[in-house]
Coordinates of C-alpha atoms in Angstrom, one line a residue:
M1 CA -5.3 -126.3 -125.0
A2 CA -6.5 -126.1 -128.6
L3 CA -5.9 -129.4 -130.5
T4 CA -5.2 -128.8 -134.3
S5 CA -8.0 -129.1 -136.7
E6 CA -5.7 -129.2 -139.7
V7 CA -6.2 -132.5 -141.2
T8 CA -4.2 -132.4 -144.6
T9 CA -0.8 -131.4 -145.8
T10 CA 0.8 -131.0 -149.4
C11 CA 4.1 -132.7 -148.2
Q12 CA 4.6 -136.5 -147.1
Y13 CA 7.0 -137.6 -144.7
L14 CA 9.1 -140.9 -144.3
I15 CA 8.6 -142.2 -140.7
R16 CA 9.7 -145.7 -139.3
M17 CA 7.3 -147.7 -137.2
E18 CA 9.4 -149.2 -134.5
P19 CA 8.4 -153.0 -133.7
P20 CA 9.0 -154.5 -130.3
R21 CA 12.4 -154.2 -128.6
R22 CA 12.1 -157.8 -127.0
S23 CA 10.7 -161.1 -128.2
S24 CA 6.9 -161.0 -127.4
T25 CA 3.6 -163.1 -127.7
S26 CA 2.0 -163.9 -131.0
G27 CA 0.9 -161.1 -133.3
A28 CA 4.0 -158.9 -132.3
A29 CA 6.7 -157.7 -134.5
P30 CA 10.3 -159.1 -134.5
E31 CA 12.6 -159.6 -131.9
R32 CA 14.9 -156.7 -132.2
P33 CA 14.1 -153.4 -134.0
L34 CA 15.0 -152.6 -137.5
V35 CA 17.6 -149.7 -137.3
G36 CA 17.0 -148.5 -141.0
D37 CA 19.7 -148.1 -143.6
T38 CA 18.7 -144.9 -145.1
T39 CA 21.8 -143.1 -146.9
P40 CA 22.4 -139.8 -148.6
D41 CA 23.5 -141.7 -152.0
D42 CA 20.4 -143.7 -152.8
G43 CA 17.6 -142.8 -150.3
F44 CA 16.6 -146.6 -149.7
V45 CA 15.1 -147.5 -146.2
E46 CA 14.4 -150.7 -144.4
E47 CA 11.3 -150.5 -141.8
Y48 CA 9.1 -152.8 -140.3
L49 CA 7.0 -154.5 -142.6
R50 CA 8.4 -152.3 -145.7
A51 CA 11.9 -151.7 -147.5
G52 CA 12.3 -149.9 -150.5
G53 CA 13.1 -146.4 -152.0
P54 CA 14.2 -143.9 -153.3
N55 CA 10.9 -141.7 -152.5
L56 CA 8.5 -143.4 -150.2
C57 CA 5.7 -141.7 -148.7
E58 CA 5.1 -142.1 -144.7
I59 CA 3.2 -145.3 -144.7
S60 CA 1.5 -147.4 -147.3
E61 CA -1.9 -147.3 -146.4
Y62 CA -3.3 -145.3 -149.4
A63 CA -3.0 -146.6 -152.9
Y64 CA -4.2 -144.9 -156.3
P65 CA -4.1 -145.6 -160.0
F66 CA -0.7 -145.5 -161.4
P67 CA 0.2 -141.8 -162.2
K68 CA 1.7 -140.5 -165.8
T69 CA 5.2 -141.1 -165.4
T70 CA 7.8 -140.1 -168.1
A71 CA 10.6 -142.6 -169.1
R72 CA 14.1 -141.3 -169.5
D73 CA 13.7 -141.1 -173.4
G74 CA 10.8 -138.4 -172.5
S75 CA 8.2 -140.9 -173.8
T76 CA 5.2 -141.8 -171.4
F77 CA 5.9 -145.0 -169.3
T78 CA 3.1 -147.5 -169.7
C79 CA 2.8 -150.2 -167.1
E80 CA 0.2 -152.1 -169.0
G81 CA 1.8 -155.4 -170.4
Y82 CA 4.9 -154.8 -168.4
C83 CA 7.0 -158.3 -167.7
F84 CA 7.7 -158.7 -164.3
D85 CA 9.8 -161.8 -165.0
D86 CA 13.2 -159.8 -164.0
V87 CA 11.3 -158.8 -160.6
R88 CA 10.3 -162.6 -159.9
A89 CA 13.8 -163.6 -160.6
I90 CA 15.3 -160.9 -158.1
G91 CA 12.8 -162.0 -155.4
K92 CA 13.8 -165.5 -156.0
K93 CA 17.3 -164.7 -155.7
W94 CA 16.7 -162.8 -152.3
N95 CA 14.5 -165.9 -151.2
I96 CA 11.5 -163.5 -151.1
G97 CA 8.0 -165.2 -151.7
I98 CA 6.2 -162.7 -153.8
I99 CA 2.5 -162.7 -153.5
N100 CA 1.6 -160.0 -155.8
I101 CA 3.1 -156.9 -158.1
S102 CA 1.5 -154.0 -159.3
F103 CA 2.3 -150.3 -160.4
I104 CA 0.3 -148.2 -158.3
G105 CA 0.3 -144.4 -157.1
R106 CA 1.0 -144.1 -153.2
K107 CA 0.0 -141.1 -150.8
A108 CA 0.7 -140.8 -147.2
Y109 CA -2.8 -139.0 -147.0
P110 CA -5.7 -138.5 -149.1
N111 CA -5.0 -135.2 -150.0
K112 CA -6.1 -134.5 -153.7
F113 CA -4.1 -131.8 -154.2
V114 CA -0.8 -134.3 -153.9
V115 CA 0.2 -136.1 -156.9
P116 CA 0.8 -139.9 -156.0
I117 CA 4.3 -141.2 -155.9
P118 CA 4.7 -143.9 -158.8
T119 CA 5.4 -146.9 -157.1
L120 CA 6.2 -150.5 -158.1
S121 CA 4.7 -152.2 -155.1
I122 CA 5.6 -156.1 -154.5
G123 CA 3.7 -157.8 -152.0
A124 CA 5.2 -160.2 -149.7
R125 CA 5.1 -161.9 -146.2
W126 CA 7.4 -160.1 -143.7
E127 CA 9.6 -162.4 -141.3
V128 CA 12.3 -161.5 -139.1
S129 CA 14.8 -163.1 -141.5
S130 CA 13.6 -160.5 -144.2
K131 CA 15.8 -158.0 -142.6
G132 CA 18.7 -157.1 -145.3
R133 CA 17.3 -159.2 -147.9
W134 CA 14.2 -156.9 -148.9
L135 CA 16.2 -153.7 -148.8
E136 CA 18.9 -155.2 -151.2
A137 CA 16.2 -156.8 -153.5
A138 CA 14.4 -153.3 -153.7
R139 CA 17.6 -151.8 -154.5
E140 CA 18.3 -154.6 -157.3
I141 CA 14.7 -154.5 -158.9
Y142 CA 15.1 -150.2 -158.9
Q143 CA 18.2 -150.9 -161.1
S144 CA 16.5 -153.3 -163.3
L145 CA 13.7 -150.4 -164.0
Q146 CA 16.4 -148.0 -164.4
G147 CA 18.0 -150.6 -167.2
N148 CA 14.7 -150.3 -168.7
G149 CA 14.9 -146.3 -168.9
V150 CA 12.9 -145.6 -166.1
D151 CA 14.3 -143.4 -163.3
S152 CA 11.0 -141.9 -161.7
I153 CA 9.6 -144.9 -160.3
S154 CA 10.2 -145.9 -156.5
V155 CA 10.1 -149.5 -155.3
E156 CA 8.5 -151.1 -152.3
I157 CA 8.3 -154.5 -151.0
V158 CA 5.8 -154.5 -148.4
D159 CA 3.7 -156.5 -146.0
R160 CA 0.1 -156.0 -147.1
R161 CA -0.6 -155.8 -143.1
L162 CA 0.9 -152.5 -143.2
E163 CA -1.9 -151.2 -145.6
M164 CA -4.3 -152.3 -143.1
G165 CA -2.6 -150.5 -140.3
P166 CA -2.4 -151.5 -136.8
S167 CA -5.0 -152.5 -134.3
F168 CA -5.4 -151.2 -131.0
C169 CA -6.7 -152.8 -128.0
P170 CA -6.6 -151.5 -124.4
C171 CA -3.7 -152.6 -122.0
K172 CA -4.6 -155.1 -119.1
P173 CA -4.6 -154.4 -115.7
T174 CA -2.5 -157.4 -115.2
D175 CA 0.4 -155.7 -117.6
A176 CA 3.3 -154.4 -115.7
I177 CA 2.9 -151.1 -117.0
Y178 CA -0.7 -150.8 -116.1
P179 CA -0.2 -149.5 -112.5
L180 CA 3.3 -147.5 -113.5
W181 CA 1.8 -145.5 -116.5
G182 CA 1.2 -142.6 -114.9
A183 CA 4.9 -142.6 -113.4
V184 CA 6.3 -143.5 -116.6
A185 CA 4.6 -140.8 -118.8
E186 CA 5.6 -138.2 -116.3
K187 CA 9.0 -139.3 -116.5
I188 CA 9.2 -139.4 -120.2
L189 CA 7.6 -135.8 -120.4
T190 CA 10.0 -134.7 -118.1
S191 CA 13.1 -136.3 -119.7
V192 CA 12.6 -136.2 -123.1
D193 CA 12.4 -133.2 -125.3
T194 CA 8.7 -133.3 -126.3
S195 CA 9.0 -130.7 -129.3
G196 CA 6.8 -132.1 -132.3
F197 CA 4.9 -134.3 -130.0
R198 CA 1.2 -134.6 -130.5
S199 CA -0.1 -137.4 -128.5
L200 CA 1.4 -140.1 -125.9
G201 CA -0.3 -143.2 -124.8
C202 CA 0.0 -146.8 -123.9
H203 CA -2.0 -149.5 -125.7
R204 CA -1.6 -153.1 -127.0
I205 CA -0.7 -152.7 -130.8
G206 CA -0.1 -155.4 -133.3
Y207 CA -0.2 -155.9 -137.2
E208 CA -1.4 -159.6 -137.2
I209 CA -4.4 -160.3 -139.0
S210 CA -5.1 -163.8 -137.4
A211 CA -4.0 -162.7 -133.7
S212 CA -5.8 -160.1 -131.8
A213 CA -4.2 -157.0 -130.6
E214 CA -4.9 -157.7 -127.0
D215 CA -2.5 -160.8 -127.6
C216 CA 0.6 -158.3 -128.4
S217 CA 2.6 -156.4 -126.0
P218 CA 2.1 -153.3 -124.4
T219 CA 3.1 -150.3 -126.6
I220 CA 4.0 -146.7 -126.1
F221 CA 2.2 -144.9 -129.0
L222 CA 3.6 -141.6 -129.7
T223 CA 2.6 -139.5 -132.6
L224 CA 4.5 -136.5 -133.9
C225 CA 3.6 -133.5 -135.9
R226 CA 3.5 -134.2 -139.6
A227 CA 5.9 -131.2 -140.1
C228 CA 8.5 -132.4 -137.5
S229 CA 11.8 -132.8 -139.1
R230 CA 13.9 -133.8 -135.6
E231 CA 15.7 -136.7 -135.1
W232 CA 13.1 -139.5 -133.8
Q233 CA 15.8 -142.0 -133.0
E234 CA 16.8 -139.6 -130.1
V235 CA 13.2 -139.5 -128.8
K236 CA 12.9 -143.4 -129.2
Q237 CA 16.1 -143.9 -127.2
G238 CA 14.6 -141.6 -124.7
I239 CA 11.7 -143.3 -124.4
R240 CA 13.6 -146.9 -123.9
N241 CA 15.8 -145.3 -121.2
V242 CA 12.7 -144.7 -119.1
L243 CA 11.6 -148.0 -119.6
D244 CA 14.8 -149.6 -118.8
E245 CA 14.5 -147.5 -115.7
F246 CA 11.3 -148.9 -114.6
K247 CA 12.5 -152.4 -115.5
L248 CA 9.7 -152.7 -118.5
S249 CA 11.9 -154.4 -121.0
T250 CA 8.9 -156.0 -122.7
V251 CA 7.3 -152.8 -123.5
N252 CA 7.4 -151.7 -126.9
V253 CA 7.4 -148.3 -128.8
L254 CA 5.6 -147.4 -131.8
I255 CA 6.3 -143.7 -133.4
R256 CA 4.4 -142.5 -136.4
K257 CA 3.2 -139.0 -137.6
D258 CA -0.4 -138.1 -136.7
N259 CA -2.2 -135.1 -135.6
P260 CA -5.0 -135.4 -132.8
I261 CA -8.0 -133.7 -134.3
R262 CA -11.6 -132.6 -133.4
Y263 CA -14.0 -134.6 -135.5
T264 CA -15.9 -131.6 -137.0
D265 CA -17.0 -132.0 -140.6
S266 CA -17.0 -129.2 -143.4
T267 CA -17.5 -128.3 -147.0
E268 CA -13.8 -126.9 -146.7
R269 CA -12.5 -130.4 -145.9
Y270 CA -14.4 -132.1 -149.0
D271 CA -13.8 -129.5 -151.3
Q272 CA -10.2 -128.3 -150.5
C273 CA -8.4 -131.2 -148.9
W274 CA -9.7 -134.6 -149.4
D275 CA -10.3 -137.0 -152.3
E276 CA -13.5 -137.0 -154.2
E277 CA -14.3 -140.3 -153.3
D278 CA -14.1 -139.7 -149.7
N279 CA -16.7 -136.7 -150.2
I280 CA -19.1 -139.1 -151.9
N281 CA -18.7 -142.2 -149.8
H282 CA -19.0 -140.7 -146.4
R283 CA -21.8 -137.9 -146.6
K284 CA -25.1 -138.6 -144.9
H285 CA -27.8 -136.8 -146.7
I286 CA -31.0 -135.8 -145.1
S287 CA -34.5 -136.6 -146.7
I288 CA -37.8 -135.6 -145.9
D289 CA -38.5 -138.4 -143.8
N290 CA -35.4 -138.2 -141.9
Y291 CA -35.5 -134.5 -140.8
C292 CA -38.2 -132.6 -142.2
S293 CA -40.9 -134.4 -140.4
R294 CA -39.4 -135.4 -136.9
P295 CA -37.8 -133.7 -133.7
I296 CA -34.2 -133.7 -133.3
T297 CA -32.5 -136.8 -131.8
L298 CA -29.0 -138.1 -131.1
G299 CA -27.1 -138.7 -134.1
D300 CA -28.3 -135.7 -136.0
S301 CA -26.1 -133.0 -137.4
V302 CA -25.5 -129.8 -135.4
S303 CA -23.8 -126.5 -136.4
V304 CA -24.0 -122.8 -135.6
H305 CA -26.6 -120.9 -138.0
N306 CA -25.7 -121.5 -141.6
S307 CA -22.3 -122.7 -141.3
T308 CA -20.4 -125.2 -143.6
E309 CA -18.8 -127.1 -140.4
H310 CA -21.0 -129.1 -138.0
G311 CA -20.8 -131.9 -135.6
T312 CA -23.1 -134.3 -133.8
F313 CA -26.2 -133.7 -131.6
G314 CA -25.5 -136.0 -128.3
G315 CA -28.6 -136.1 -127.0
W316 CA -31.1 -134.3 -124.6
L317 CA -30.4 -133.1 -121.1
E318 CA -32.6 -131.6 -118.6
L319 CA -31.7 -128.8 -116.1
K320 CA -33.8 -128.2 -112.9
N321 CA -33.9 -124.3 -112.8
P322 CA -32.9 -123.2 -109.5
T323 CA -35.5 -120.2 -109.5
S324 CA -38.6 -122.1 -110.6
G325 CA -37.7 -125.8 -109.8
T326 CA -39.1 -126.8 -113.3
W327 CA -36.9 -129.2 -115.6
E328 CA -35.9 -127.2 -118.9
P329 CA -34.5 -129.4 -121.9
V330 CA -31.5 -128.5 -123.5
G331 CA -29.3 -130.2 -126.1
I332 CA -25.6 -131.0 -126.0
T333 CA -22.7 -131.2 -128.2
C334 CA -19.1 -129.9 -128.2
A335 CA -18.4 -126.4 -128.3
H336 CA -15.9 -126.6 -131.0
C337 CA -18.6 -127.6 -133.4
I338 CA -20.3 -124.4 -132.8
F339 CA -17.5 -121.9 -132.1
P340 CA -14.2 -121.1 -133.7
P341 CA -11.1 -121.1 -132.2
E342 CA -11.1 -117.2 -131.7
H343 CA -13.9 -117.3 -129.5
Q344 CA -12.0 -119.5 -126.9
S345 CA -10.9 -116.5 -124.6
K346 CA -14.5 -115.7 -124.2
F347 CA -15.4 -119.1 -122.2
P348 CA -17.2 -120.1 -120.2
M349 CA -20.6 -118.5 -121.7
F350 CA -23.9 -118.8 -119.8
A351 CA -26.9 -117.0 -121.4
G352 CA -29.1 -117.0 -118.1
W353 CA -32.3 -118.6 -117.4
E354 CA -34.6 -115.6 -118.9
H355 CA -33.2 -115.1 -121.9
N356 CA -30.5 -115.8 -124.3
N357 CA -28.3 -112.7 -124.4
G358 CA -27.8 -113.0 -128.0
L359 CA -25.6 -116.2 -127.9
P360 CA -25.3 -117.9 -131.3
E361 CA -28.0 -119.2 -133.3
I362 CA -27.8 -123.0 -133.8
D363 CA -29.2 -125.2 -136.8
S364 CA -30.0 -129.0 -136.6
P365 CA -29.8 -130.1 -139.2
S366 CA -27.1 -128.5 -140.6
L367 CA -27.1 -126.2 -143.7
L368 CA -24.4 -128.8 -144.8
D369 CA -26.8 -131.6 -144.7
V370 CA -29.8 -129.6 -145.9
Q371 CA -27.6 -128.7 -149.2
A372 CA -26.3 -132.3 -149.3
G373 CA -30.0 -133.7 -149.4
I374 CA -31.1 -131.5 -152.0
G375 CA -28.1 -132.3 -154.1
E376 CA -28.9 -135.9 -153.7
V377 CA -32.4 -135.7 -154.8
E378 CA -31.0 -133.5 -157.9
E379 CA -28.7 -136.3 -158.9
A380 CA -31.3 -138.8 -158.7
I381 CA -33.4 -136.9 -161.2
S382 CA -30.7 -136.6 -163.4
C383 CA -29.9 -140.3 -163.3
H384 CA -33.5 -140.8 -164.4
K385 CA -33.5 -138.6 -167.1
K386 CA -30.0 -139.9 -168.6
L387 CA -31.8 -143.3 -169.2
H388 CA -31.6 -144.1 -172.7
L389 CA -35.4 -145.1 -173.0
F390 CA -36.3 -142.2 -171.2
Q391 CA -34.5 -139.9 -173.6
Y392 CA -35.6 -142.0 -176.8
V393 CA -39.4 -141.7 -175.6
Q394 CA -38.9 -137.9 -174.9
Q395 CA -37.5 -137.0 -178.1
A396 CA -39.9 -139.3 -180.0
K397 CA -42.7 -137.3 -178.4
A398 CA -41.0 -134.1 -179.3
D399 CA -40.7 -135.3 -183.2
G400 CA -44.4 -136.8 -183.3
D401 CA -42.9 -140.4 -183.8
T402 CA -44.8 -143.3 -183.0
I403 CA -44.1 -145.0 -179.7
R404 CA -44.5 -148.5 -178.9
P405 CA -47.1 -148.8 -175.8
A406 CA -44.2 -150.9 -173.8
D407 CA -42.0 -148.4 -174.2
E408 CA -44.4 -145.3 -173.2
D409 CA -45.6 -147.6 -170.2
K410 CA -42.1 -147.8 -169.1
W411 CA -41.4 -144.0 -169.5
R412 CA -44.8 -143.1 -167.7
K413 CA -43.2 -145.2 -164.7
V414 CA -39.8 -143.5 -165.0
Q415 CA -41.7 -140.0 -165.3
S416 CA -43.8 -140.7 -162.1
H417 CA -40.5 -141.3 -160.1
V418 CA -39.1 -137.9 -161.8
D419 CA -42.2 -136.1 -160.5
D420 CA -42.2 -137.6 -157.0
L421 CA -38.3 -136.7 -156.8
E422 CA -39.4 -133.1 -158.0
A423 CA -41.7 -132.6 -155.5
Q424 CA -39.1 -133.7 -152.7
K425 CA -36.9 -131.3 -154.2
E426 CA -39.5 -128.5 -153.9
I427 CA -40.3 -129.3 -150.3
L428 CA -36.5 -129.5 -149.2
Q429 CA -35.9 -126.2 -151.1
F430 CA -38.7 -124.7 -149.2
Y431 CA -37.2 -126.6 -145.9
R432 CA -34.0 -124.6 -146.5
D433 CA -35.2 -121.0 -148.0
S434 CA -37.6 -120.9 -145.0
Q435 CA -34.6 -121.8 -142.5
T436 CA -37.0 -124.6 -140.6
Y437 CA -33.7 -126.4 -139.9
S438 CA -32.9 -123.5 -137.2
F439 CA -32.8 -125.4 -133.9
G440 CA -32.4 -122.5 -131.1
R441 CA -29.7 -120.8 -129.3
V442 CA -26.8 -121.6 -127.2
F443 CA -27.5 -121.7 -123.8
A444 CA -24.0 -122.4 -121.9
A445 CA -20.9 -123.4 -123.3
D446 CA -17.3 -124.1 -122.2
F447 CA -14.0 -124.9 -123.8
R448 CA -11.1 -124.5 -121.3
E449 CA -8.4 -126.4 -119.6
L450 CA -9.4 -127.4 -116.4
H451 CA -8.5 -129.9 -113.4
A452 CA -10.4 -132.8 -114.1
R453 CA -11.9 -135.2 -111.3
T454 CA -11.6 -138.3 -113.1
T455 CA -8.0 -137.9 -114.9
K456 CA -6.6 -136.3 -111.6
D457 CA -4.7 -134.0 -114.2
I458 CA -5.5 -131.1 -116.6
T459 CA -8.2 -132.1 -119.2
E460 CA -9.7 -130.1 -121.9
I461 CA -13.5 -129.4 -121.4
D462 CA -15.6 -128.8 -124.8
W463 CA -19.2 -128.9 -124.4
A464 CA -22.0 -126.6 -125.4
L465 CA -25.7 -126.7 -124.4
V466 CA -28.6 -125.7 -126.6
R467 CA -31.9 -124.4 -125.5
P468 CA -34.6 -125.0 -128.5
S469 CA -36.9 -122.5 -129.8
G470 CA -40.6 -122.8 -129.3
D471 CA -41.2 -124.3 -132.6
R472 CA -39.0 -127.1 -132.4
A473 CA -40.0 -130.5 -131.1
I474 CA -38.1 -132.2 -128.3
G475 CA -36.7 -135.6 -129.6
S476 CA -35.8 -138.8 -128.1
N477 CA -33.1 -140.4 -126.1
K478 CA -34.2 -143.8 -127.4
L479 CA -31.2 -146.0 -127.0
S480 CA -33.2 -149.4 -127.8
E481 CA -31.4 -149.7 -131.3
L482 CA -27.5 -150.0 -129.7
S483 CA -27.8 -153.5 -128.5
D484 CA -30.7 -156.3 -128.3
N485 CA -29.0 -157.4 -125.3
A486 CA -28.5 -153.8 -123.7
L487 CA -31.0 -152.7 -120.6
F488 CA -31.8 -149.3 -121.6
A489 CA -34.8 -148.8 -119.8
E490 CA -32.5 -147.0 -117.0
A491 CA -30.7 -145.1 -119.4
G492 CA -29.4 -142.0 -117.9
I493 CA -26.6 -140.2 -116.3
P494 CA -25.2 -142.0 -113.3
E495 CA -25.8 -140.3 -110.0
S496 CA -22.9 -142.0 -108.3
K497 CA -19.4 -142.4 -109.6
L498 CA -19.5 -144.2 -112.9
H499 CA -16.3 -146.6 -112.6
L500 CA -15.3 -147.5 -116.0
I501 CA -13.3 -150.8 -116.4
C502 CA -10.4 -151.2 -118.9
G503 CA -12.4 -153.4 -121.8
D504 CA -15.8 -152.0 -121.5
R505 CA -17.6 -151.5 -124.6
L506 CA -18.9 -148.1 -125.1
Y507 CA -21.4 -147.1 -127.6
K508 CA -22.5 -144.0 -129.6
I509 CA -24.6 -142.7 -132.7
G510 CA -22.7 -140.0 -134.5
R511 CA -23.8 -138.0 -137.4
K512 CA -20.9 -139.8 -139.8
T513 CA -20.5 -143.3 -138.4
G514 CA -23.8 -143.8 -136.8
L515 CA -23.9 -146.6 -134.3
T516 CA -20.6 -147.7 -133.5
Y517 CA -18.7 -149.2 -130.4
G518 CA -15.1 -149.2 -129.0
V519 CA -13.7 -150.5 -125.9
Y520 CA -12.4 -148.1 -123.0
N521 CA -8.7 -147.8 -122.3
G522 CA -7.9 -147.5 -118.8
L523 CA -4.8 -145.7 -119.4
K524 CA -5.2 -142.0 -120.0
T525 CA -3.3 -140.5 -123.1
A526 CA -1.8 -136.9 -123.2
V527 CA -2.5 -134.7 -126.1
F528 CA -0.5 -131.7 -126.9
D529 CA -1.4 -128.6 -128.6
D530 CA 0.5 -126.9 -131.2
K531 CA 1.6 -123.8 -129.1
E532 CA 4.9 -122.6 -128.6
N533 CA 5.0 -124.5 -125.2
N534 CA 3.7 -127.4 -126.5
S535 CA 1.7 -128.2 -123.3
E536 CA -0.4 -131.3 -122.6
T537 CA -3.8 -132.3 -121.5
W538 CA -5.0 -135.6 -120.4
V539 CA -7.9 -137.5 -122.1
H540 CA -9.8 -140.9 -122.1
T541 CA -9.5 -143.2 -124.9
I542 CA -11.4 -145.5 -126.9
T543 CA -9.9 -148.1 -129.3
G544 CA -11.6 -149.7 -132.2
L545 CA -9.4 -152.5 -133.2
R546 CA -9.5 -152.0 -136.9
D547 CA -12.9 -150.8 -137.0
T548 CA -13.7 -147.0 -137.0
V549 CA -15.3 -145.9 -133.8
A550 CA -15.8 -142.2 -134.8
S551 CA -14.6 -139.8 -137.7
F552 CA -15.2 -136.5 -138.9
G553 CA -18.5 -135.1 -137.9
D554 CA -19.0 -137.3 -134.8
S555 CA -17.8 -134.7 -132.2
G556 CA -20.4 -134.1 -129.4
A557 CA -21.8 -137.5 -129.9
L558 CA -22.5 -139.5 -126.1
F559 CA -20.9 -142.6 -125.3
F560 CA -23.0 -145.0 -123.2
T561 CA -22.4 -148.2 -121.5
R562 CA -24.3 -151.3 -122.2
T563 CA -26.8 -150.5 -119.6
G564 CA -27.4 -147.0 -120.8
D565 CA -25.5 -144.9 -118.5
V566 CA -23.6 -141.9 -120.1
A567 CA -20.2 -142.3 -120.2
G568 CA -18.9 -139.2 -121.8
M569 CA -18.8 -137.3 -124.8
C570 CA -16.7 -137.7 -128.2
T571 CA -14.0 -135.0 -128.7
G572 CA -12.0 -136.0 -131.1
G573 CA -9.2 -138.5 -132.2
S574 CA -6.5 -139.7 -134.4
V575 CA -6.4 -138.7 -138.1
R576 CA -5.4 -142.2 -139.1
G577 CA -8.0 -144.0 -136.7
G578 CA -7.6 -146.4 -134.1
L579 CA -8.1 -143.8 -131.2
V580 CA -11.1 -141.7 -130.1
Y581 CA -10.9 -139.2 -127.3
F582 CA -13.7 -138.2 -125.1
T583 CA -14.6 -136.2 -122.0
H584 CA -15.8 -138.2 -119.1
I585 CA -19.5 -137.5 -117.8
H586 CA -18.3 -136.6 -114.4
D587 CA -16.2 -134.0 -115.5
L588 CA -18.6 -132.6 -118.2
V589 CA -21.3 -132.7 -115.2
D590 CA -19.1 -131.0 -112.8
D591 CA -18.3 -128.1 -115.1
I592 CA -22.0 -127.6 -116.4
K593 CA -22.9 -127.2 -112.7
Q594 CA -20.1 -124.7 -112.2
V595 CA -20.8 -122.6 -115.3
T596 CA -24.8 -122.8 -114.9
G597 CA -25.4 -122.9 -111.0
V598 CA -27.6 -126.0 -111.5
K599 CA -27.6 -128.5 -108.8
D600 CA -29.6 -131.3 -110.8
I601 CA -28.9 -132.8 -114.3
R602 CA -30.5 -135.6 -115.8
L603 CA -30.9 -137.2 -119.3
K604 CA -34.3 -136.6 -120.5
Q605 CA -36.6 -139.7 -120.2
D606 CA -39.2 -140.7 -122.7

């Protein structure tokens, strides 16, 4: 199955997120679901934690500056100094405790090609009794705006918990659905039309800030394709019927639009899809110290030669050559970080022990990171040269004017920094031009759907081994930085069966997000492809509460237990965060042995 790597859209969709069907523990949603009140006449809708209209984007997680808006008379509407007395009066009339009011722009996703929807956003605390009142208040506030000559601004009354997004925790083995999940999921897949499905899993999910998601009720979490236009109410009812059949009345249902994606990073994603602030805030640049002068180690970027896409170098393995008996080092990452989708029919690949048979050349660091590092140095040089004192002294020197000794002394210090940066830039440019970042060649790879030992179902295998070239130093798998309390002296690939327990912490070092950890969910998740038959594969998942466990660029990172055992490899996750997918180490090792013919594999020891 090919998981879609499309991460943006120029359309914005509305979807209700269903709260629990029954009363539940602290942190859960209301007793009964909100039915919604969308009408063809006004487009207003009421959903969990939000009500408003007439043009709301899918979910209120992204706020932007208020866009240019035209009033009914053709003039430009300005929100500065706008009096909110009418809004507060309407809120008081409907017994709504307004917390804050602001004019903002809303986007469903941070896509720079989508113009934000002009929105009057009213923050309040949602309660069960808010049902109906918020919807009518939003309509009345919108009518008030119309009375002031403004028709093009939407109104939302929103609980700010919705902006933060839900937090995810694993279900507990004591939950009634835990031992039944396999049967429940199978029943859903056979009795409900899965058109538009992207993933189906079961977790504890909540919106409360003060309460942990682990205190919330188990929730079936279904994601739909963003372009899906089918009636989700029918899907929701079908899932409810299955839950009733298994007598699981306390299990909730949450539906939202989101695509499972692979966590590769690229200039295309930055330059064509995502906002510039995302570009600036999340790039990890190279420097002379952190790449040019040291061996490749886990967490570095890796890509096919001179590519604009990259993932994470997971670490160093050693394979025992079945002919010579020697242990040979290879690096591991995801195949999709190296091979485009059209290569899928060519898997598995194996170069053989004697030579590489022309399999792709690999870089680490990636050219993308090398270029970014040069750009960072150039930006630093530019910032120094733009300093007022630096420009003043430079001009005075050119004009032959007298310069105060104190100013000239400061100028010399700045110029010294500029000289150092120019030297760094020259070294980095030589590093780039000489292509010293070339790592080696693919030794073996696989990217197929296979029956896996750990899921006992079809899963997607996604790995690539890279044999380093002779002049690249072999790096370290040192994991001591992961945790002061972890016992990483015995780090390695578990020889016997690794039994992951629901709730286990798993650690990784990714190229994008660095050192993070998440919590293992013992219940497998179905991920659907975007092909005509929409078939599913089953993956292991990690939840991160509200913290980011992995993001774009982290595919290929190995996950480790607290005692240093390799648990698996990151392959992707949900666009909106919360869930990370990984391939279990036993499934990886099984397939590596099958493809290469080796019998012994180990994590390289320092």
